[in-house]
XYZ file of C-alpha atoms in Angstrom:
665
model
C 0.065 -0.121 -0.278
C 1.014 3.320 -0.349
C 0.825 6.455 1.905
C 0.011 10.177 0.566
C -0.742 13.260 2.563
C -2.413 15.811 1.257
C -2.589 19.231 3.230
C -5.701 21.669 2.240
C -5.444 25.522 3.364
C -9.290 26.529 2.988
C -9.213 30.721 2.480
C -9.504 33.505 5.517
C -11.792 35.526 3.982
C -16.004 35.149 5.351
C -17.278 32.554 4.499
C -14.521 30.510 2.780
C -14.960 27.400 5.522
C -17.633 24.372 4.122
C -19.397 21.775 5.750
C -20.109 20.244 2.061
C -18.405 16.809 1.675
C -14.742 17.043 -0.230
C -13.622 14.303 -2.407
C -10.247 14.419 -3.995
C -8.549 11.150 -6.929
C -4.347 11.989 -6.939
C -4.166 11.376 -11.282
C -0.293 10.432 -11.677
C 1.661 9.277 -14.875
C 0.622 5.627 -14.516
C -2.668 5.835 -12.734
C -4.985 7.020 -10.475
C -5.865 6.937 -6.866
C -9.518 6.806 -5.692
C -11.994 8.668 -5.066
C -11.501 9.809 -1.456
C -13.399 11.217 0.568
C -11.869 13.740 3.346
C -13.113 13.421 6.422
C -11.650 13.259 10.130
C -14.166 11.962 12.856
C -15.803 14.118 15.050
C -13.768 17.072 13.563
C -14.785 20.374 11.969
C -12.963 20.035 8.476
C -12.653 22.789 5.920
C -13.185 25.811 8.841
C -12.049 29.540 7.230
C -8.606 29.730 7.734
C -7.670 26.424 8.131
C -4.889 23.804 6.930
C -5.834 20.267 7.246
C -4.238 17.247 6.341
C -5.754 13.524 5.473
C -3.932 10.232 4.147
C -4.926 9.076 1.084
C -4.039 5.405 -0.057
C -3.586 3.830 -3.356
C -2.776 0.162 -4.081
C 0.199 0.953 -6.037
C 2.456 3.344 -6.652
C 0.592 6.359 -8.411
C 4.259 7.760 -10.448
C 4.694 11.497 -10.483
C 1.118 13.147 -8.878
C 0.325 15.530 -12.847
C -3.439 16.103 -11.279
C -5.527 17.109 -8.566
C -9.296 16.254 -9.079
C -11.170 18.415 -6.095
C -14.654 17.579 -5.808
C -17.303 19.507 -3.542
C -21.094 17.992 -2.686
C -23.967 18.853 -1.384
C -24.437 17.362 2.138
C -27.282 20.157 3.517
C -27.657 22.616 1.578
C -24.819 24.098 -1.409
C -22.052 25.541 0.887
C -19.110 27.460 -1.193
C -15.820 26.356 -0.732
C -13.077 28.806 -0.968
C -9.327 26.711 -1.771
C -6.545 28.815 -1.692
C -4.011 25.413 -2.143
C -3.285 21.424 -2.200
C 0.054 19.681 -1.392
C 0.443 16.535 -1.642
C 3.627 14.545 -0.070
C 4.610 11.560 -1.810
C 5.838 8.065 -0.364
C 8.983 8.761 -1.353
C 9.018 12.327 0.812
C 8.615 14.431 -2.293
C 6.084 17.489 -1.576
C 3.624 18.758 -4.603
C 1.831 22.164 -4.433
C -1.147 22.967 -6.236
C -2.180 26.485 -6.422
C -6.605 26.615 -6.309
C -7.144 30.235 -5.057
C -10.775 29.574 -6.075
C -14.801 28.959 -5.156
C -16.063 25.368 -5.306
C -19.599 25.965 -6.293
C -22.572 24.150 -5.697
C -21.453 20.123 -7.468
C -18.460 21.439 -9.336
C -14.981 19.879 -10.073
C -11.490 21.221 -9.970
C -8.749 19.623 -11.352
C -5.789 21.402 -11.019
C -1.430 20.910 -12.160
C 1.618 21.596 -10.229
C 2.002 25.220 -9.808
C 4.982 24.799 -12.050
C 5.043 26.917 -14.917
C 4.741 25.312 -18.635
C 4.769 26.655 -21.865
C 2.380 25.190 -24.194
C 5.086 24.076 -26.081
C 6.486 22.747 -23.528
C 3.752 20.349 -22.731
C 4.280 16.524 -24.099
C 2.018 13.952 -22.259
C -2.131 14.555 -24.032
C -3.115 13.875 -20.051
C -1.279 17.529 -19.343
C -2.667 18.882 -22.901
C -6.424 17.918 -22.681
C -6.393 19.297 -18.823
C -5.355 22.543 -20.822
C -7.560 22.632 -23.599
C -10.515 21.910 -21.283
C -9.413 24.375 -19.011
C -9.594 27.750 -21.912
C -12.670 26.195 -23.148
C -14.614 26.319 -20.000
C -13.231 30.068 -19.817
C -13.983 30.741 -22.652
C -17.588 30.181 -21.816
C -17.523 31.990 -18.868
C -15.943 35.579 -20.063
C -17.563 36.510 -22.657
C -17.197 39.824 -24.265
C -20.047 42.114 -24.272
C -20.338 45.824 -26.033
C -21.787 47.826 -22.558
C -21.823 51.256 -25.375
C -21.415 51.602 -28.691
C -17.309 52.706 -29.343
C -15.947 51.703 -26.122
C -13.915 48.704 -25.715
C -15.320 45.774 -24.841
C -16.754 44.496 -21.989
C -17.380 41.646 -19.572
C -20.927 40.191 -20.847
C -22.180 40.402 -17.063
C -24.617 43.405 -15.633
C -24.508 42.839 -12.220
C -21.646 42.182 -9.350
C -23.581 39.129 -8.972
C -23.239 37.715 -12.385
C -19.932 37.887 -12.293
C -17.712 34.173 -11.976
C -17.135 33.436 -8.551
C -14.154 33.724 -8.169
C -13.600 37.619 -9.407
C -16.204 39.151 -7.150
C -14.798 40.772 -4.147
C -15.055 39.049 -0.938
C -17.808 41.295 0.001
C -19.570 43.364 -2.728
C -20.206 46.103 0.117
C -16.670 47.042 0.056
C -17.259 48.199 -4.383
C -20.940 49.965 -3.201
C -20.494 53.464 -4.553
C -24.053 54.528 -3.417
C -23.461 52.925 0.035
C -19.819 54.137 -0.128
C -20.839 57.667 -0.657
C -23.544 58.088 1.354
C -21.312 56.808 3.694
C -18.751 59.018 2.972
C -20.921 62.451 2.864
C -22.137 61.161 6.735
C -18.907 60.980 7.640
C -17.568 64.301 6.574
C -20.815 65.651 7.921
C -22.146 66.646 4.104
C -25.681 66.131 5.124
C -26.600 70.081 6.205
C -25.770 71.167 3.238
C -27.411 68.746 1.046
C -30.370 69.751 2.698
C -29.584 73.085 0.587
C -29.217 71.606 -2.702
C -29.639 73.727 -5.246
C -28.583 77.234 -2.738
C -24.930 79.005 -3.717
C -22.662 79.860 -1.792
C -22.382 82.646 -0.189
C -18.042 83.293 -1.097
C -15.308 81.102 -1.213
C -14.886 81.286 2.602
C -18.464 79.315 2.710
C -17.181 76.492 1.117
C -14.558 75.901 4.167
C -17.156 75.387 6.735
C -17.273 71.907 4.938
C -13.522 71.974 4.262
C -12.331 72.284 7.798
C -14.358 69.675 8.862
C -11.904 66.551 7.425
C -8.830 65.399 8.838
C -6.280 64.275 6.924
C -2.613 63.121 6.554
C -1.948 65.156 3.674
C -0.664 68.765 3.798
C -1.722 68.845 0.460
C -5.440 70.326 0.593
C -5.149 72.754 3.071
C -1.741 74.194 1.452
C -3.966 74.164 -2.211
C -7.225 75.773 0.011
C -4.165 78.756 0.740
C -2.754 78.928 -2.821
C -5.114 78.085 -5.174
C -5.690 81.115 -7.259
C -1.643 81.369 -7.182
C -0.436 81.088 -11.552
C 2.307 78.892 -10.643
C 0.141 76.631 -8.011
C -1.999 76.642 -11.100
C 0.483 75.348 -13.153
C 2.169 72.730 -10.856
C -0.925 70.687 -10.801
C -0.633 70.180 -14.557
C 2.423 68.774 -13.592
C 2.381 66.153 -10.581
C -1.808 66.655 -9.732
C -4.348 64.290 -10.772
C -4.012 64.742 -14.308
C -0.280 64.605 -15.383
C -1.099 63.704 -19.222
C -2.517 66.253 -20.561
C 0.477 69.209 -20.987
C 3.001 69.125 -23.784
C 5.197 70.859 -24.726
C 4.566 73.913 -27.833
C 6.426 73.679 -30.616
C 3.790 75.966 -33.082
C 0.723 78.086 -31.993
C -2.371 76.637 -33.411
C -4.081 78.221 -35.945
C -6.719 77.959 -33.321
C -5.478 79.578 -31.011
C -4.279 83.366 -32.287
C -1.816 84.375 -29.027
C 0.405 87.546 -30.472
C 3.571 87.905 -28.734
C 1.945 91.740 -27.412
C -0.825 89.972 -25.748
C 1.727 88.391 -23.361
C 4.771 90.218 -23.706
C 4.275 91.093 -20.029
C 4.825 87.708 -18.991
C 8.192 87.271 -20.461
C 11.070 87.004 -18.395
C 13.842 86.794 -20.906
C 13.592 89.323 -23.443
C 12.622 87.813 -25.729
C 10.253 87.573 -28.446
C 7.314 84.601 -28.153
C 8.423 83.005 -30.721
C 11.586 82.769 -29.709
C 10.327 81.732 -25.987
C 8.977 78.238 -28.693
C 11.832 77.871 -30.042
C 13.831 78.239 -26.847
C 11.359 75.383 -25.817
C 10.543 77.492 -23.264
C 6.311 77.142 -23.783
C 3.457 74.681 -23.217
C 0.288 74.002 -24.317
C -2.390 71.847 -22.235
C -5.942 71.834 -24.917
C -9.062 69.536 -24.327
C -10.437 68.928 -28.144
C -12.240 66.436 -27.176
C -14.726 68.116 -24.598
C -15.743 69.995 -28.063
C -19.443 69.724 -28.209
C -19.687 67.430 -25.362
C -23.197 67.946 -24.005
C -23.788 68.936 -20.843
C -25.865 67.452 -18.416
C -29.389 68.396 -17.990
C -30.948 65.507 -15.785
C -31.795 67.952 -13.164
C -33.918 70.587 -15.075
C -34.031 72.881 -12.481
C -29.942 73.732 -12.657
C -28.795 74.146 -16.240
C -24.880 73.275 -16.631
C -22.371 73.833 -19.103
C -19.288 72.729 -20.646
C -16.359 74.217 -22.441
C -12.970 73.013 -24.454
C -10.677 75.240 -23.328
C -6.674 76.016 -24.897
C -4.174 77.051 -22.733
C -0.688 78.690 -22.852
C 2.127 78.414 -20.742
C 5.279 79.730 -19.529
C 8.351 77.718 -18.002
C 9.809 80.976 -16.228
C 12.865 81.946 -14.782
C 12.180 80.096 -11.707
C 11.272 77.362 -14.072
C 8.135 77.340 -12.837
C 4.702 76.959 -15.087
C 2.350 79.297 -15.410
C -0.705 80.402 -17.329
C -0.207 83.119 -20.166
C -3.576 82.849 -22.253
C -6.652 80.738 -22.310
C -9.201 80.637 -24.756
C -12.547 78.808 -23.045
C -13.123 76.798 -26.671
C -11.807 75.549 -30.073
C -12.797 78.194 -31.961
C -11.196 82.275 -31.971
C -13.771 84.963 -33.048
C -14.997 87.737 -30.921
C -17.376 85.331 -28.325
C -14.172 83.425 -27.098
C -11.633 85.914 -26.064
C -7.731 85.295 -25.005
C -8.035 86.181 -21.455
C -4.504 87.016 -19.928
C -3.147 87.232 -16.390
C -3.063 90.863 -17.025
C -7.012 91.283 -17.326
C -8.899 91.866 -13.976
C -8.725 89.901 -11.527
C -12.362 87.927 -11.837
C -11.377 87.455 -15.156
C -8.323 85.941 -14.834
C -9.529 84.102 -12.120
C -12.856 82.397 -13.605
C -11.278 82.182 -16.512
C -8.875 79.262 -14.652
C -11.458 77.926 -12.827
C -12.688 76.909 -16.219
C -9.256 75.313 -17.402
C -9.846 73.441 -13.821
C -13.164 72.397 -14.022
C -11.989 70.992 -18.223
C -9.373 69.250 -16.636
C -11.219 67.554 -14.090
C -13.315 66.134 -16.696
C -10.801 65.105 -18.605
C -9.579 63.278 -16.025
C -12.597 61.138 -14.120
C -13.986 60.186 -17.799
C -10.280 59.588 -20.117
C -7.453 59.305 -17.800
C -8.779 57.290 -15.679
C -12.045 55.882 -15.958
C -11.020 54.946 -19.899
C -7.327 54.844 -19.899
C -6.674 52.869 -16.710
C -9.571 51.134 -15.780
C -11.342 49.811 -18.951
C -7.750 48.986 -20.385
C -6.709 46.924 -17.981
C -10.774 45.154 -18.201
C -9.773 44.336 -21.850
C -6.804 42.684 -21.107
C -8.501 41.013 -18.096
C -10.831 39.205 -19.617
C -8.532 38.106 -22.565
C -6.075 36.913 -19.922
C -8.545 34.514 -18.408
C -10.101 33.799 -22.291
C -6.699 32.845 -24.066
C -3.978 32.287 -20.672
C -4.723 28.862 -18.097
C -3.323 28.339 -15.119
C -0.313 26.878 -15.372
C 1.229 30.040 -18.134
C 3.780 31.963 -16.531
C 2.397 34.880 -18.410
C -1.188 34.211 -16.764
C 1.313 34.227 -13.450
C 2.260 37.053 -13.692
C -0.746 39.329 -14.775
C -2.712 38.050 -12.728
C -2.336 39.967 -9.197
C -2.295 43.124 -11.863
C -5.651 42.171 -13.383
C -7.412 40.907 -10.176
C -10.493 42.718 -9.087
C -10.411 44.851 -12.385
C -13.653 43.133 -13.750
C -15.240 43.583 -10.347
C -14.680 47.328 -9.748
C -15.534 47.654 -13.493
C -18.706 45.954 -13.474
C -19.574 47.527 -10.141
C -19.292 50.566 -11.789
C -21.219 50.301 -14.567
C -24.447 48.785 -12.670
C -24.004 51.789 -10.662
C -20.831 55.140 -10.643
C -21.688 55.591 -14.431
C -24.847 53.824 -15.815
C -28.605 55.730 -16.782
C -29.497 57.796 -13.244
C -26.240 56.791 -11.727
C -23.943 58.893 -8.817
C -21.819 59.972 -11.746
C -25.212 62.152 -13.037
C -25.356 63.866 -9.782
C -22.960 66.150 -9.774
C -21.647 66.148 -12.403
C -21.426 68.196 -15.916
C -20.666 65.254 -18.361
C -22.864 62.761 -16.219
C -26.282 61.959 -18.035
C -24.280 60.728 -21.863
C -21.592 63.423 -22.154
C -18.987 60.772 -20.317
C -20.378 58.637 -22.890
C -19.454 60.414 -25.833
C -16.239 61.601 -24.221
C -14.503 57.734 -24.104
C -16.024 57.195 -27.457
C -14.111 60.149 -28.449
C -11.426 59.088 -26.690
C -11.365 55.557 -28.126
C -10.450 56.890 -31.362
C -7.074 58.592 -30.351
C -6.423 55.827 -28.846
C -3.361 54.090 -29.638
C -1.046 51.331 -28.090
C 1.838 53.447 -28.258
C -0.177 56.129 -25.859
C -0.241 53.463 -23.352
C 3.856 52.964 -23.352
C 5.101 55.440 -20.655
C 8.472 56.895 -22.216
C 6.092 57.076 -25.880
C 4.036 59.492 -24.238
C 6.574 61.133 -22.314
C 8.426 61.493 -25.878
C 5.574 62.120 -27.561
C 4.536 65.234 -25.990
C 8.273 66.581 -25.625
C 7.798 66.779 -22.072
C 10.943 64.101 -21.193
C 13.796 66.068 -20.485
C 14.167 66.734 -16.223
C 16.151 69.562 -17.442
C 14.029 70.708 -19.361
C 10.794 70.169 -16.435
C 13.063 69.608 -13.261
C 10.019 69.717 -11.729
C 8.334 67.006 -13.107
C 8.169 64.198 -10.640
C 5.565 62.286 -12.349
C 7.388 61.813 -15.444
C 10.875 61.201 -13.077
C 8.887 59.106 -10.553
C 7.085 57.284 -13.622
C 10.250 56.338 -15.348
C 11.551 54.726 -13.117
C 8.831 51.962 -11.540
C 8.464 52.099 -15.521
C 12.045 51.170 -15.551
C 11.964 49.049 -12.804
C 8.721 46.809 -14.169
C 10.206 45.785 -17.163
C 13.636 44.397 -15.242
C 11.164 42.353 -13.494
C 9.058 41.086 -16.455
C 11.964 40.739 -18.538
C 13.602 38.246 -16.138
C 10.110 36.947 -16.115
C 10.137 36.297 -19.804
C 13.634 35.409 -20.066
C 12.790 32.046 -18.172
C 10.657 31.182 -20.274
C 10.971 31.496 -23.515
C 14.827 30.857 -25.009
C 14.471 33.813 -27.626
C 12.220 34.968 -30.464
C 11.238 31.511 -31.928
C 9.728 30.799 -28.567
C 7.705 33.227 -28.486
C 6.501 32.925 -32.240
C 5.477 29.226 -30.859
C 3.560 29.908 -27.827
C -0.285 29.756 -29.225
C -2.021 30.711 -26.318
C 0.176 34.007 -26.010
C -0.564 34.433 -29.763
C -3.984 34.043 -28.809
C -3.911 36.344 -26.320
C -2.351 39.063 -28.573
C -5.172 38.967 -31.197
C -8.251 38.842 -28.842
C -7.152 42.140 -26.775
C -6.976 43.512 -30.671
C -10.031 41.813 -32.301
C -12.658 41.887 -29.686
C -11.625 44.162 -26.553
C -10.043 46.960 -29.021
C -13.229 45.980 -32.036
C -10.348 45.697 -34.050
C -10.156 49.322 -34.478
C -7.491 49.935 -37.471
C -6.601 53.271 -35.695
C -5.568 51.811 -32.145
C -2.654 49.781 -33.544
C -2.389 46.742 -30.941
C -0.909 44.369 -32.821
C -1.856 41.159 -33.151
C 0.785 38.564 -33.092
C 4.202 38.967 -31.343
C 6.888 38.210 -33.110
C 9.575 38.749 -31.221
C 10.424 38.215 -27.228
C 11.061 42.360 -26.732
C 7.992 43.005 -27.639
C 6.662 40.469 -25.592
C 8.448 42.249 -23.174
C 7.213 45.632 -23.241
C 3.752 44.495 -24.674
C 3.516 42.747 -20.488
C 5.188 46.062 -19.026
C 2.421 48.230 -20.526
C -0.572 45.918 -18.795
C 1.500 45.762 -15.394
C 2.724 49.813 -15.682
C -1.367 50.851 -16.640
C -2.942 48.541 -13.970
C -0.971 49.151 -10.975
C 1.566 53.004 -11.208
C -0.487 54.457 -13.605
C -3.452 54.249 -12.048
C -2.310 54.881 -8.812
C -1.062 58.102 -9.873
C -4.093 58.975 -10.995
C -6.438 57.657 -8.831
C -4.849 57.900 -5.473
C -4.642 62.505 -5.519
C -8.101 62.964 -5.957
C -9.049 63.932 -2.802
C -5.202 65.948 -2.357
C -6.608 67.443 -5.705
C -10.649 67.340 -5.985
C -11.376 68.500 -2.495
C -11.241 71.833 -2.432
C -13.790 72.675 -4.595
C -13.188 76.223 -6.246
C -9.696 74.384 -7.636
C -11.991 71.359 -9.238
C -15.074 72.254 -9.938
C -16.964 69.167 -11.657
C -19.873 71.310 -13.453
C -20.450 74.551 -14.223
C -23.825 76.464 -13.886
C -23.178 79.441 -15.587
C -21.751 79.737 -19.425
C -18.252 80.128 -20.427
C -17.676 84.091 -20.419
C -17.689 85.587 -23.720
C -16.612 88.577 -23.212
C -14.059 90.753 -20.385
C -14.657 93.052 -17.967
C -17.662 90.853 -16.466
C -16.692 88.641 -13.736
C -17.208 89.179 -10.024
C -17.088 87.245 -6.775
C -20.571 87.099 -7.466
C -20.358 85.239 -10.794
C -18.006 82.975 -10.121
C -19.657 81.353 -6.984
C -22.797 80.881 -9.440
C -21.178 78.873 -11.896
C -19.199 77.179 -9.386
C -21.294 73.699 -7.916
C -24.060 74.836 -5.976
C -24.075 72.663 -2.032
C -25.691 70.277 -2.901
C -23.731 69.157 -5.923
C -20.322 70.035 -3.492
C -21.080 67.891 -1.475
C -22.058 64.871 -3.976
C -18.167 65.943 -5.585
C -16.414 65.660 -1.935
C -17.834 62.611 -1.420
C -16.872 60.326 -4.456
C -13.188 62.415 -4.933
C -13.162 61.362 -0.234
C -14.590 57.271 -1.050
C -12.418 57.132 -4.713
C -8.807 57.927 -3.080
C -9.551 55.293 -0.005
C -7.181 52.299 -0.181
C -9.551 49.078 0.086
C -8.402 46.108 2.166
C -7.774 44.441 -0.656
C -5.247 47.033 -2.213
C -3.397 47.468 1.071
C -2.372 44.153 0.502
C -1.662 44.899 -2.715
C 0.717 47.345 -2.050
C 2.816 45.161 0.036
C 3.210 42.389 -3.284
C 4.111 45.752 -5.465
C 7.086 45.878 -3.945
C 8.248 42.690 -1.921
C 7.035 40.422 -5.410
C 9.449 42.080 -7.815
C 13.237 43.490 -7.817
C 12.139 44.618 -4.133
C 15.737 46.125 -3.914
C 15.751 48.157 -6.793
C 12.210 49.402 -6.003
C 12.844 49.503 -2.161
C 15.434 52.347 -3.256
C 13.299 53.777 -5.661
C 10.889 54.095 -2.186
C 14.225 55.529 -0.349
C 14.960 58.326 -3.394
C 11.780 59.764 -3.115
C 10.555 59.917 0.849
C 13.901 62.145 0.420
C 13.131 64.179 -2.133
C 9.505 65.321 -0.697
C 11.406 65.659 2.830
C 9.736 69.313 3.670
C 8.251 69.888 1.196
C 4.432 71.031 1.185
C 3.449 69.477 -2.132
C 5.113 66.394 -1.766
C 5.023 63.726 -4.895
C 4.010 60.620 -3.161
C 1.870 58.581 -5.759
C 4.249 56.827 -7.710
C 6.354 55.210 -4.387
C 6.428 51.847 -4.673
C 5.017 50.948 -0.954
C 2.149 52.894 -1.803
C 0.821 51.406 -5.482
C -1.566 48.671 -5.316
C -1.733 45.427 -7.941
C -4.295 46.370 -9.735
C -7.220 48.289 -10.997
C -9.730 48.051 -7.945
C -11.061 51.180 -6.988
């Protein structure tokens, strides 16, 4: 007789344990064990967090243990069970571990391979080849593509969070209940009293402080921003290191639609050069929001008119290397009713023009930078991964931590946040359908290269540290990108001896094709690859996925409360149209333009809730810095902390110790 010791670990999350019957069958290279009930007399097996061991007896040597088959059958009522892993100790004393990390629901059978990664071309026996194919066949039936909105990247075929496969759901749906979280935020921030006066305007800027000063935070940024938000240097700094540091670009030629002259801005120039000479010297930058042009403003509340604008802003790197605005046009079409506002204009004219740019930047951030380019794009990679890569594939093992919960959070968002009459409609000018239009337009401008961090820095002309010395998002982003690429390269080179191995991996080729042909709907302008021929191409492709799901998302998400909580600095909606002439703005017009009390409260609750780390993300941050070249990442973290010492505006969102593994909020 041959005795095999089987050790089974049950998950520690809520309701992970089970009282159902659990059976195991060991599948060896020579033969299989009998189906064995795992049960200890007078013992409560498979409790939450438990690690239980059992003896499985076989009449003959099974040979190398190739597969483990686990079955769950109902005892009284169906009782789901989360199995973490199974370890088998052979009679020879060898240990073989079979990762599971999945839920067994109903009367379910799961067949597991050992934890070693294998490329498809490396599997020789028909047994493991069949197991590999069966897993993918089942996954493709479970993970189906669906078009949520025309012109969007495709998403998962599920209308509600509870419709998702059990393994990719959050442990508790309450963790991602937007309605519940926002309601709690409004209550915790003492905003209920302002919600009762929903339609009423604030009296002045100090009146906004009545909600702002109630909120305690460890960050020094919100209070500093409240004190300095009107200043031009703060306006420019946010375009570099705020929540949307991806729009500013070097101006190499003034666009025809923005007829700024030297005479208009000469008083702002500090180097005794003309505007054209400053442009030639690389001292002029620009932010442009053409995607917002013509977007429908929110009209879900007939009692409050809301307005949109698509501004253009010219910026100047002054002699102190600070980026400051020097000209603003609030539309894409120049003319008498679209004046160019200047720092030399009346105080409130200039301030209102800057507020309109901040408003546009907020809308671009929420819909394009955050929702579209991190959440929706990562979901495409996640679905294709589940459909085309079995758990034994090394790339599946590499990517899984970085797409975990992304499908779940996006499904919940479509269910409650960005759906018709959802939470997004309550406070945002792009609610009520404008956000759909904006993502559709952004999709038409997306290219694969624009997801590559170094490429996008060069394309915007902001890659030089000497020219832009205070662009911390860029500096830290380069470091994390390079560290990520180095780690990905190490993993890829272990399993792929060269380019031929990449070309011969039919599963990785199917994964890449699924992303392009289905997820991105085969749009030619996106230029997503349909196949990969070189090992270096695979390394870059995987680096894009990991970086955008982790570091890029962290950079544009977790600073929302820092930069958006002071309402005048980042209004979510505007209740008066953009000014069409100068000399009309005063404090009263600005206050009547900014969000009312109710929408301000919804906005503040939203950015508070979205900026909080979930429990899963706290665990993820530790994993991000320990699961890679930890020494390299620790050095990056240390250098960022040293740079931030004593700064009133520290930049830390690209610090590896603060980056969760995946897009999960």
